[in-house]
Structures are given as C-alpha cells and as structure tokens.
Short mmCIF file of C-alpha atoms and ligand atoms in Angstrom, two decimals:
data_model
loop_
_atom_site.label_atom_id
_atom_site.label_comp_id
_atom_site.label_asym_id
_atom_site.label_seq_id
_atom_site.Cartn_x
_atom_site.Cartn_y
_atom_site.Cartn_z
CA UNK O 1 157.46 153.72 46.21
CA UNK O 2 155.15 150.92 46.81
CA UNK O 3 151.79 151.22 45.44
CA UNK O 4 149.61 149.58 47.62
CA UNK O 5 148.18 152.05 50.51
CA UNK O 6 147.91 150.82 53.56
CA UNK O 7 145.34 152.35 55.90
CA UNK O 8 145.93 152.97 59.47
CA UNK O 9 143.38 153.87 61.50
CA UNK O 10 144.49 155.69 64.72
CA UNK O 11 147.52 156.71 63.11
CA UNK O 12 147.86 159.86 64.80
CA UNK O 13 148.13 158.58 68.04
CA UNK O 14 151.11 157.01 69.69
CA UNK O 15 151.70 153.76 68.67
CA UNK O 16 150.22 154.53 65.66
CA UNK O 17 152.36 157.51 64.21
CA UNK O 18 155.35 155.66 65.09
CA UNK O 19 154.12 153.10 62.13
CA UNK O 20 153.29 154.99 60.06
CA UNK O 21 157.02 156.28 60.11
CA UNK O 22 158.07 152.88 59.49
CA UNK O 23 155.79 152.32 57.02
CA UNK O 24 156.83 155.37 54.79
CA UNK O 25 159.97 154.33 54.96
CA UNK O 26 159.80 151.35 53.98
CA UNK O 27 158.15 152.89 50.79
CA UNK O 28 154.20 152.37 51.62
CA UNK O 29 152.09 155.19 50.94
CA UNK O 30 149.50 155.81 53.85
CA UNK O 31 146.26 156.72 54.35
CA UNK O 32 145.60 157.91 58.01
CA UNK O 33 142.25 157.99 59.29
CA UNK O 34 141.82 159.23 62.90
CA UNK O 35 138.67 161.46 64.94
CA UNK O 36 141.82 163.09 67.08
CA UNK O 37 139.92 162.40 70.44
CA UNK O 38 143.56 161.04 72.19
CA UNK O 39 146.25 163.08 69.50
CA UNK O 40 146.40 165.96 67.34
CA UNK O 41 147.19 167.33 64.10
CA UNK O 42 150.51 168.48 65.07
CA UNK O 43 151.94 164.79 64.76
CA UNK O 44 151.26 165.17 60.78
CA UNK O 45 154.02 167.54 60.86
CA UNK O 46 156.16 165.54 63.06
CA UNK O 47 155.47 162.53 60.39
CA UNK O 48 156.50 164.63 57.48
CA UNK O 49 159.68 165.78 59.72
CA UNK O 50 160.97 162.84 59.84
CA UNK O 51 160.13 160.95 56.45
CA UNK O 52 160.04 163.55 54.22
CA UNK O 53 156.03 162.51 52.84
CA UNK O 54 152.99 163.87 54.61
CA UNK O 55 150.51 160.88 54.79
CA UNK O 56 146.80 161.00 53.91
CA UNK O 57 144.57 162.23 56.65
CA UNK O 58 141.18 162.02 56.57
CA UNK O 59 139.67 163.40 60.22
CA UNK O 60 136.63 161.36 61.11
CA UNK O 61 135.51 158.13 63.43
CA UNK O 62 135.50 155.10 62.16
CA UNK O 63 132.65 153.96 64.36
CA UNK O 64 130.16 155.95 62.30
CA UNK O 65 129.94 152.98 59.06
CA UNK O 66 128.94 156.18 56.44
CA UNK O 67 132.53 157.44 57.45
CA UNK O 68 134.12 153.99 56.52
CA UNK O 69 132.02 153.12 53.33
CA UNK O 70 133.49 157.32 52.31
CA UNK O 71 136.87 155.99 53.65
CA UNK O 72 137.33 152.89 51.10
CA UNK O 73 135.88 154.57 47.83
CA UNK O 74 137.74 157.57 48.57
CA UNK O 75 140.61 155.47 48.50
CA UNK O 76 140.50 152.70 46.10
CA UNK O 77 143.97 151.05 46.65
CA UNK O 78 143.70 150.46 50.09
CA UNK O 79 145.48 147.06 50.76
CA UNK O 80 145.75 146.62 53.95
CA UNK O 81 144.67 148.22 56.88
CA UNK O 82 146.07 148.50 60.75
CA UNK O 83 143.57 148.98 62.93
CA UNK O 84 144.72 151.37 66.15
CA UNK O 85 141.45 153.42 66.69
CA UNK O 86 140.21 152.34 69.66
CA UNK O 87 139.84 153.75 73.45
CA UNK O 88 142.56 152.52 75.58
CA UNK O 89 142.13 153.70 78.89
CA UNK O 90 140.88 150.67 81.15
CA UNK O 91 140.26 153.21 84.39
CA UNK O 92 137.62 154.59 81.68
CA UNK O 93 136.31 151.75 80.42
CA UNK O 94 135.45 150.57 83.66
CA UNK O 95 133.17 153.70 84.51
CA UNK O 96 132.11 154.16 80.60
CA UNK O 97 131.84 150.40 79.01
CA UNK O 98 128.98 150.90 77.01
CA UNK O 99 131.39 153.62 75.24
CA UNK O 100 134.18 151.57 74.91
CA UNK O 101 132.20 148.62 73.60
CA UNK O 102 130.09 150.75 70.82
CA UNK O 103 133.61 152.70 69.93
CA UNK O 104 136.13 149.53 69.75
CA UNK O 105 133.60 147.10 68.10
CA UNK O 106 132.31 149.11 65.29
CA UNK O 107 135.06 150.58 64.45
CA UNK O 108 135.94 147.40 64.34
CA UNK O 109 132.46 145.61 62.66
CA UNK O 110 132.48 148.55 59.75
CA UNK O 111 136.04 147.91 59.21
CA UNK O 112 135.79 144.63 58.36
CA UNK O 113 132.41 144.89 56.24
CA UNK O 114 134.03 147.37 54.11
CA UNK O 115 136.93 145.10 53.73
CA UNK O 116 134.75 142.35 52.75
CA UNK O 117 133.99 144.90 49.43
CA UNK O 118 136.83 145.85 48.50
CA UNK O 119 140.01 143.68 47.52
CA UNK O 120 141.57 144.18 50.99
CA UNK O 121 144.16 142.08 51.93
CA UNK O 122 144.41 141.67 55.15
CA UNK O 123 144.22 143.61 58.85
CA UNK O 124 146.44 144.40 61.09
CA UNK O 125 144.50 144.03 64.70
CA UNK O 126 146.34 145.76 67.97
CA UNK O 127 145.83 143.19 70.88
CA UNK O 128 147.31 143.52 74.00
CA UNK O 129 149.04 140.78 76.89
CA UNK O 130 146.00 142.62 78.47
CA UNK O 131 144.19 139.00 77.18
CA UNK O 132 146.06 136.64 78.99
CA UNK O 133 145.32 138.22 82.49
CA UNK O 134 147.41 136.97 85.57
CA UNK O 135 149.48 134.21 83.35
CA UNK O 136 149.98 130.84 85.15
CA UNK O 137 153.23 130.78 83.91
CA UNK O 138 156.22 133.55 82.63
CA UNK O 139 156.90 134.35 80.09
CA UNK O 140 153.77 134.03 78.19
CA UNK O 141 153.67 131.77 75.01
CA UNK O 142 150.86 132.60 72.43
CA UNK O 143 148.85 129.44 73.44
CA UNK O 144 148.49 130.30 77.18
CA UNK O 145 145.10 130.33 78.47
CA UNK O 146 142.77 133.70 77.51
CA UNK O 147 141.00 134.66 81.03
CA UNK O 148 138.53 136.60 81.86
CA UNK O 149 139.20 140.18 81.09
CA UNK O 150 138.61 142.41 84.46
CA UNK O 151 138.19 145.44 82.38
CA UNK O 152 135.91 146.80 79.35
CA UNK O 153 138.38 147.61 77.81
CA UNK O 154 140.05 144.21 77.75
CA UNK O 155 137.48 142.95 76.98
CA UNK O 156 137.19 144.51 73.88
CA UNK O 157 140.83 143.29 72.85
CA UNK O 158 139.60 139.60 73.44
CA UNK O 159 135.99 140.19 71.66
CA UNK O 160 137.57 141.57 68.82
CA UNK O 161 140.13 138.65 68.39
CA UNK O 162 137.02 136.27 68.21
CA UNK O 163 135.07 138.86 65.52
CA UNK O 164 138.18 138.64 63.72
CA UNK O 165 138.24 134.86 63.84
CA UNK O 166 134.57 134.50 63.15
CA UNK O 167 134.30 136.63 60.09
CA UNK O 168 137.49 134.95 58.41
CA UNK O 169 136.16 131.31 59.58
CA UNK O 170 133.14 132.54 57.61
CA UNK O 171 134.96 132.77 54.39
CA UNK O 172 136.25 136.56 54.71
CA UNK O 173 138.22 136.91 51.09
CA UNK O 174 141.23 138.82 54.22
CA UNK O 175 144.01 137.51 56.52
CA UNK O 176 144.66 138.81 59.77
CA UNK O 177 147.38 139.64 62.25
CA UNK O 178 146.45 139.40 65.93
CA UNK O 179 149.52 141.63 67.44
CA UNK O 180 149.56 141.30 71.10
CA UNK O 181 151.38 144.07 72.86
CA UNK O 182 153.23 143.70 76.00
CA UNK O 183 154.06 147.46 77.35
CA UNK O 184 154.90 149.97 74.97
CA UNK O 185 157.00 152.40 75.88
CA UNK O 186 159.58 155.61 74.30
CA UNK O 187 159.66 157.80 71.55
CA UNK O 188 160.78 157.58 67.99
CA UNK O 189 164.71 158.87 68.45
CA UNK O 190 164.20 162.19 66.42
CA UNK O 191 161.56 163.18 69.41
CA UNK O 192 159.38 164.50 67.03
CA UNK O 193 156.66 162.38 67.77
CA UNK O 194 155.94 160.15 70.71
CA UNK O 195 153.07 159.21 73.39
CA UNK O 196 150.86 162.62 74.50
CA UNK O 197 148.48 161.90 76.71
CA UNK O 198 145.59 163.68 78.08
CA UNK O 199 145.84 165.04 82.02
CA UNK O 200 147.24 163.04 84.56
CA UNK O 201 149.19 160.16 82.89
CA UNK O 202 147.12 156.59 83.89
CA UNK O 203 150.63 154.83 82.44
CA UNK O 204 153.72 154.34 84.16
CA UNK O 205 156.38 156.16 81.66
CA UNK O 206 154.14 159.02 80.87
CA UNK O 207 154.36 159.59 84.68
CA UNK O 208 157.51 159.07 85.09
CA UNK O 209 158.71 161.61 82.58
CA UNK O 210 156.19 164.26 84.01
CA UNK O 211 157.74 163.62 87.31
CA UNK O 212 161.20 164.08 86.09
CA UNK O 213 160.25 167.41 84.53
CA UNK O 214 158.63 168.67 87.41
CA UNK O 215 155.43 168.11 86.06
CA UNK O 216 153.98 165.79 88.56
CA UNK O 217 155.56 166.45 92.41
CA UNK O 218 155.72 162.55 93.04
CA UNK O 219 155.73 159.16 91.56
CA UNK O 220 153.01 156.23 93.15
CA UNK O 221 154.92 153.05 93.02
CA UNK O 222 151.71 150.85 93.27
CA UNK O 223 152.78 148.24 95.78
CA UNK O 224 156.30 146.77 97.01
CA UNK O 225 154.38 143.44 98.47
CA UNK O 226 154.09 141.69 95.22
CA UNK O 227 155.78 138.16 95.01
CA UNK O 228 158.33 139.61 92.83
CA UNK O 229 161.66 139.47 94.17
CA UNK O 230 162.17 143.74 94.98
CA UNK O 231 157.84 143.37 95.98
CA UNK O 232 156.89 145.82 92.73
CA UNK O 233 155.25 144.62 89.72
CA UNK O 234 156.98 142.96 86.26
CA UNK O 235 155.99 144.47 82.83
CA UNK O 236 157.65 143.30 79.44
CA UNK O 237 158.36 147.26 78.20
CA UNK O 238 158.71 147.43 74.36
CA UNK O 239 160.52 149.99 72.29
CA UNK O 240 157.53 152.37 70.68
CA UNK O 241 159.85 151.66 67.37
CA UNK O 242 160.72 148.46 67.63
CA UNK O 243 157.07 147.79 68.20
CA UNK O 244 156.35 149.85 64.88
CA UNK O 245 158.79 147.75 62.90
CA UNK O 246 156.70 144.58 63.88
CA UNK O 247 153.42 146.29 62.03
CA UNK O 248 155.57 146.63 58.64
CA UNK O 249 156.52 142.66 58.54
CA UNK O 250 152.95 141.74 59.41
CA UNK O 251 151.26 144.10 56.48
CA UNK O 252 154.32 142.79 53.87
CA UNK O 253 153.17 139.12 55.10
CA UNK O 254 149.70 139.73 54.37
CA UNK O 255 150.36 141.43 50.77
CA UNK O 256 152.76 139.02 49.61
CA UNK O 257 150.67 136.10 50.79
CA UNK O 258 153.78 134.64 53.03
CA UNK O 259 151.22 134.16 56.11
CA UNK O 260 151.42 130.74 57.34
CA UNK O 261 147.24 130.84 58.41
CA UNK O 262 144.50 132.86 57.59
CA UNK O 263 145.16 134.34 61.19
CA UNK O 264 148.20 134.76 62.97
CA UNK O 265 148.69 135.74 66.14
CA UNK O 266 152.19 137.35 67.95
CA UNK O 267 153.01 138.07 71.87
CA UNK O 268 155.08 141.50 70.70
CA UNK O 269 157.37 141.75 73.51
CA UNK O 270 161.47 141.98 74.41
CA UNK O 271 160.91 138.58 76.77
CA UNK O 272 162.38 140.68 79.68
CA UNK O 273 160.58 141.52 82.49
CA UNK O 274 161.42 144.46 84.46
CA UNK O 275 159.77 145.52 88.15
CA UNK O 276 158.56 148.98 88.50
CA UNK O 277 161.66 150.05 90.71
CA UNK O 278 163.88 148.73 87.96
CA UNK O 279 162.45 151.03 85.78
CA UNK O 280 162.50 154.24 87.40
CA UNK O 281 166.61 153.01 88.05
CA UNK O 282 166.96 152.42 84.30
CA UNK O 283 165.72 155.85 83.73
CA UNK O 284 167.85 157.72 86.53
CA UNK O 285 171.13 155.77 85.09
CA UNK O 286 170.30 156.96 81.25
CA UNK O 287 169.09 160.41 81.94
CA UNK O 288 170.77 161.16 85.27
CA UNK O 289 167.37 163.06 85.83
CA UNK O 290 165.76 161.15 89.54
CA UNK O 291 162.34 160.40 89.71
CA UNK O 292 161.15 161.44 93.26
CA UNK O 293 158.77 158.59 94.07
CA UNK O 294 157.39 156.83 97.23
CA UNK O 295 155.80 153.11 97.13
CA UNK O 296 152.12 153.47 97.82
CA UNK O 297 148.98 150.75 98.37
CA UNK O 298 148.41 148.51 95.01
CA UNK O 299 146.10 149.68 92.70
CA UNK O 300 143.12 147.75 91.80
CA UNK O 301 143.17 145.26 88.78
CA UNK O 302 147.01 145.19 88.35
CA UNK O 303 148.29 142.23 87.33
CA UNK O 304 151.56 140.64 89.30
CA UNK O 305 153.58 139.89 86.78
CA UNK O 306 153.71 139.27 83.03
CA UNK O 307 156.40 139.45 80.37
CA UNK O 308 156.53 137.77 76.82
CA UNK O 309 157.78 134.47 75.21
CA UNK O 310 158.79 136.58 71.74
CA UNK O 311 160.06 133.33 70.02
CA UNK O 312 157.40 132.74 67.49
CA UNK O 313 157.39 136.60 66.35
CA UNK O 314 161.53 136.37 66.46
CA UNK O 315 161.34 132.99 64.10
CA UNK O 316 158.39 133.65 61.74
CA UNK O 317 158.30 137.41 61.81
CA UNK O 318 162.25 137.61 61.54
CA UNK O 319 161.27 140.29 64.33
CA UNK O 320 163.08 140.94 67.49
CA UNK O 321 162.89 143.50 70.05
CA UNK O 322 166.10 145.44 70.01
CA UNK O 323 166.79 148.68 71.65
CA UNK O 324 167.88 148.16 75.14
CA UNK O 325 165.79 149.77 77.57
CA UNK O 326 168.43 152.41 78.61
CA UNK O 327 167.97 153.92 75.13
CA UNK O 328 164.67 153.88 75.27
CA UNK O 329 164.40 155.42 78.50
CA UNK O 330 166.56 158.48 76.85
CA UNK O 331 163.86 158.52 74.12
CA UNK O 332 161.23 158.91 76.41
CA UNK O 333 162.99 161.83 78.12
CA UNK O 334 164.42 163.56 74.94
CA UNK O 335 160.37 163.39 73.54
CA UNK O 336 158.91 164.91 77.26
CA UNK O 337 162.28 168.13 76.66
CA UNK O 338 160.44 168.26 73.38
CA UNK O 339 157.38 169.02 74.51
CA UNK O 340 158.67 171.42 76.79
CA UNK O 341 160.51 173.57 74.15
CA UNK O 342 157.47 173.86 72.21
CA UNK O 343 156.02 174.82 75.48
CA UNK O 344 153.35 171.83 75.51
CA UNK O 345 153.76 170.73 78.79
C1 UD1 T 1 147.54 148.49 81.18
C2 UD1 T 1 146.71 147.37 80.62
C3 UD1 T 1 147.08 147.12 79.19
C4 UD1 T 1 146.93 148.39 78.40
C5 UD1 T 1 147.84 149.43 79.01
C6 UD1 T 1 147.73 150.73 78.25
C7 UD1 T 1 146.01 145.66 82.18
C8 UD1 T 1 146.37 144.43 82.90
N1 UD1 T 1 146.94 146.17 81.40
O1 UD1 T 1 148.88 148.03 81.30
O2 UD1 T 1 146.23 146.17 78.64
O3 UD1 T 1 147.25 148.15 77.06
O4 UD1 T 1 147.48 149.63 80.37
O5 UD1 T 1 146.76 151.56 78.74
O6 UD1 T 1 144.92 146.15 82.31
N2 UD1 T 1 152.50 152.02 87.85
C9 UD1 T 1 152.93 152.67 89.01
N3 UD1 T 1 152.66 154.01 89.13
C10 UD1 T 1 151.99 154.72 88.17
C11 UD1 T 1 151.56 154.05 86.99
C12 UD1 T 1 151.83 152.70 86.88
O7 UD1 T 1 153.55 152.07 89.88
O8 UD1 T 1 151.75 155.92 88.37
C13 UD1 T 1 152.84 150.59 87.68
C14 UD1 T 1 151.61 149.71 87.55
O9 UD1 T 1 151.19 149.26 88.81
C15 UD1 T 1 152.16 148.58 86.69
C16 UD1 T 1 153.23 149.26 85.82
O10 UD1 T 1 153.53 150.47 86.48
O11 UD1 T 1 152.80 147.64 87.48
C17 UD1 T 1 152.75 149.54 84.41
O12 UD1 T 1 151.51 150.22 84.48
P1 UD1 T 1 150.83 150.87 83.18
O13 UD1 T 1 151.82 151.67 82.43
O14 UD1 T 1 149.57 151.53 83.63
O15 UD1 T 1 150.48 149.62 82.26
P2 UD1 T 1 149.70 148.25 82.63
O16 UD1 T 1 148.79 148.44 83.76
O17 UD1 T 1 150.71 147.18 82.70
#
C-alpha cells in the first residue's frame, strides 16, 4: 500500500468511481469527497466489491470553502487530488448558469487555496473535447484552437483550465493535469458500478441502454443530414475504464515529479470516431438486444463531428485506449441488467 492519499472529489459518480477502482488497485489509499447530488452511497459498496478496501467518504460540497479547509486537516496526507465534482449537464447549465458557474468554480477556487496550504502535489482537472467546439480539423490535436464555449457548462471546463494556469503561473508550490475527455462511455466489467443518471438520460448510451431494456419506447437519432458520410454525428467514445486508467498515470506523474511542465494537458480519447448509427449497430452486434430508434430533427448545440488525436497521451502517458467498443458496448448492457436485478430501473 502506497501511503500517499489521493483525494477525489466526485468520486461517487461515474467517471469518478471507476478511478477510484483503479486507484485502489494500484495500491493508493483514497479519500472520496462527494455532496451525492448526481450518485449515491450504494457505489461505496460496489467500490469495496470489487477492490476489496472501502475508500474514505466524507459527504459534503466542496463549493462551501469551510467544507474544504475540514476536508484537508481532516486528512493530512492528501497528495494529490482529482477533481470530478462538478455539474455536467449542459441542457442545465444553459437554463441554470449562475449555478453551474458558483458550483464548478469554487469547488474549484477552494480546492486550489487549500492546496496552496498544504504540501499538495498536484491536481488532476476533468476537461472535456467540449473546449475545442466544432474543430477545424479531425482528429483534434491538443494545440487546436479553444472556441467559444456555447454552453455554461463548457464554459466552465475552459474557465477552469485558465484558473488552473493562472494560479500555477503565479507560483502555486502544485502541478496540474488538464485531462480532456472525448465521450465516455461503459461500465467497469464486474457491473458493479457504472454511469446512473437521473430521469430521462440527456447522453446517448444511457439512452440507448434504457431503450434496449424497455425503459425508454424509442431512441431520437438527432439528425441524419450531417456532412458525415451515413448524415449522423461522430463522437470519439472512450472506455469508462480505460478512461480511469489515464487518472492513475497522471496522479503517479505528479507524485514522482516525472511531469514534463508545471501543466500538462491530454485529448483522452481512442482516435476513432464513430457516427451515432454506428453505435446503436455496435451495440445490436455485441448484445444482440435492437435498439428501436427513428432519426429525428438535430438538436440544438451539437457539434458535427469530433474525435481525438490520442498521440501525445499514448507517447508521454504510456496510455492508450484499449477495449474495443464491442466490449464496451456489452459493459454498458451487463451494468443497465444490473440495475434491473436490484430492481433500480
Ligand atoms: C456533451 C458535451 C460534452 C459533455 C457531455 C456529457 C458538447 C459539445 N458536448 O457531449 O462536453 O461532457 O455531453 O454530458 O456540449 N444523441 C442522439 N440521441 C440521444 C442522445 C444523443 O442521437 O438521445 C447523439 C447526439 O446528437 C450526439 C451523440 O449522440 O451526436 C452523443 O451525445 P451525448 O452523449 O449527449 O454527448 P455529447 O453531446 O457529444
């Protein structure tokens, strides 16, 4: 066992529970801190399932700075953090921004202050493709253009890559790791854990899987007139656990003082892109379950078409996307007849 903690806020929801899996396997003890607005406590158990340790878990929001301050003298021998507390929805953040912007930023701002106390490493910081909007050119290299974000809540991804930047320039004693997500997607392979969300499903797996179980009567295919060549739109869709693995590199960089810059930043991606249509086929083929679906108008704000250049996170990271999509389609479906059993959904 390693004895530097790593903190990860979020950690109960789905990208974050699938690292802290990784993490306690790879021998980190963890300290989750998360307000369970978007998970529950269940997902502890699902943790524990699966590793063997139940993490840390402190329940509170990490936009309230008292909470924080608590947080890092509570826990003396935090090292490193990974910041996933955030809201994610961009429908949301586009009727509720002046939530979205108090919530991501100071979680965000208190984070950081109280790492400027304490003897923390470095931060983990979850970024999103969401950044480089409609990309002039696929697939998507780290130093393409940032555009203007058409959503709060991307928004927040790019303001908080510039806090980030600031507070280091500024002489923070911390490194960071921008990690810029492409589309994450699956479930860890023991389906005890995976992505929950709340109501109808604004994501395209989530919906998918509901639709499959009979959940959800019908799939929306948001547009087939998209300059793609079957007219739906490309996504770059990452394994949930391959995505994990990624966090785990960029902590041990950070601890072992291997980074290259005080910030680094990595498109997280498979460098595939795949149209909508090709992923509903990709899930028929590996679960022989269909997905009843019927193309309907584009939805507002969509992007065309996006999918990653992974080469710097494959060369510096050592990191490479690997589960092919079949098996993460099965992962997906194997978590939804989970929740089923237990009688969830
Ligand atoms: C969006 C955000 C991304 C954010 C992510 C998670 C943008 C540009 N991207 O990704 O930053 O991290 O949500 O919340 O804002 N689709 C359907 N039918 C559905 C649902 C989706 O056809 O019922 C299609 C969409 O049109 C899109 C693809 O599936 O082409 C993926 O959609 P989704 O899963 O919502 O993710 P993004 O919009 O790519």
């Amino acid at each position: 066992m390693k004895t530097e903690r790593i903190l990860v806020t979020g950690g109960t929801g789905y990208i974050g529970s699938h690292t802290v899996v990784e993490l306690q396997q790879a021998g980190y003890p963890v300290v989750i801190i998360d307000n369970l607005s978007n998970s529950n406590r269940d997902v502890l158990d699902g943790i524990e399932r699966i590793t063997g340790i139940r993490p840390d878990f402190v329940e509170g929001d990490c936009s309230d700075r008292a909470v924080v301050k608590k947080l890092f003298n509570d826990y003396p021998d935090i090292a490193g953090v990974i910041n996933f507390a955030a809201s994610k929805a961009v429908g949301e953040s586009m009727e509720k921004p002046i939530l979205y912007y108090r919530n991501n930023l100071n979680i965000l701002l208190n984070l950081l202050d109280e790492m400027s106390t304490h003897a923390t490493k470095g931060i983990v910081f979850s970024s999103s493709c969401t950044v480089y909007g409609e990309p002039d050119v696929n697939p998507v290299t780290e130093e393409a253009p940032i555009k203007k974000a058409t959503s709060p809540y991307g928004n927040t991804k790019q303001i908080s890559e510039e806090i980030i930047t600031d507070v280091i320039n500024a002489g923070a004693p911390f490194k960071s790791v921008l990690l810029r997500y492409f589309n994450p997607v699956g479930a860890h392979p023991s389906a005890e854990i995976g992505e929950l969300p709340n109501g109808v499903p604004q994501n395209l797996i989530p919906f998918v899987t509901q639709t499959a179980m009979g959940i959800r009567k019908e799939l929306s295919v948001f547009g087939d007139d998209y300059n793609t060549p079957d007219g739906s739109c490309i996504r770059d869709y990452i394994n949930v656990v391959d995505l994990a693995k990624a966090h785990v590199i960029a902590v041990e960089r950070m601890l072992t003082d291997k980074s290259e810059a005080k910030i680094e930043v990595f498109n997280l991606g498979t460098g595939v892109g795949l149209s909508v249509l090709e992923l509903i086929a990709s899930f028929e083929r590996a679960t022989g379950v269909k997905v009843p679906h019927k193309i309907v108008g584009r939805r507002a704000g969509d992007i065309e078409k996006v999918w990653a250049n992974p080469a710097r996170a494959n060369n510096v990271l050592g990191w490479k996307a690997e589960t092919p999509i079949d098996d993460t389609m099965r992962s997906a479906w194997a978590w939804q007849c989970r929740l089923r059993e237990r009688g969830v959904m």
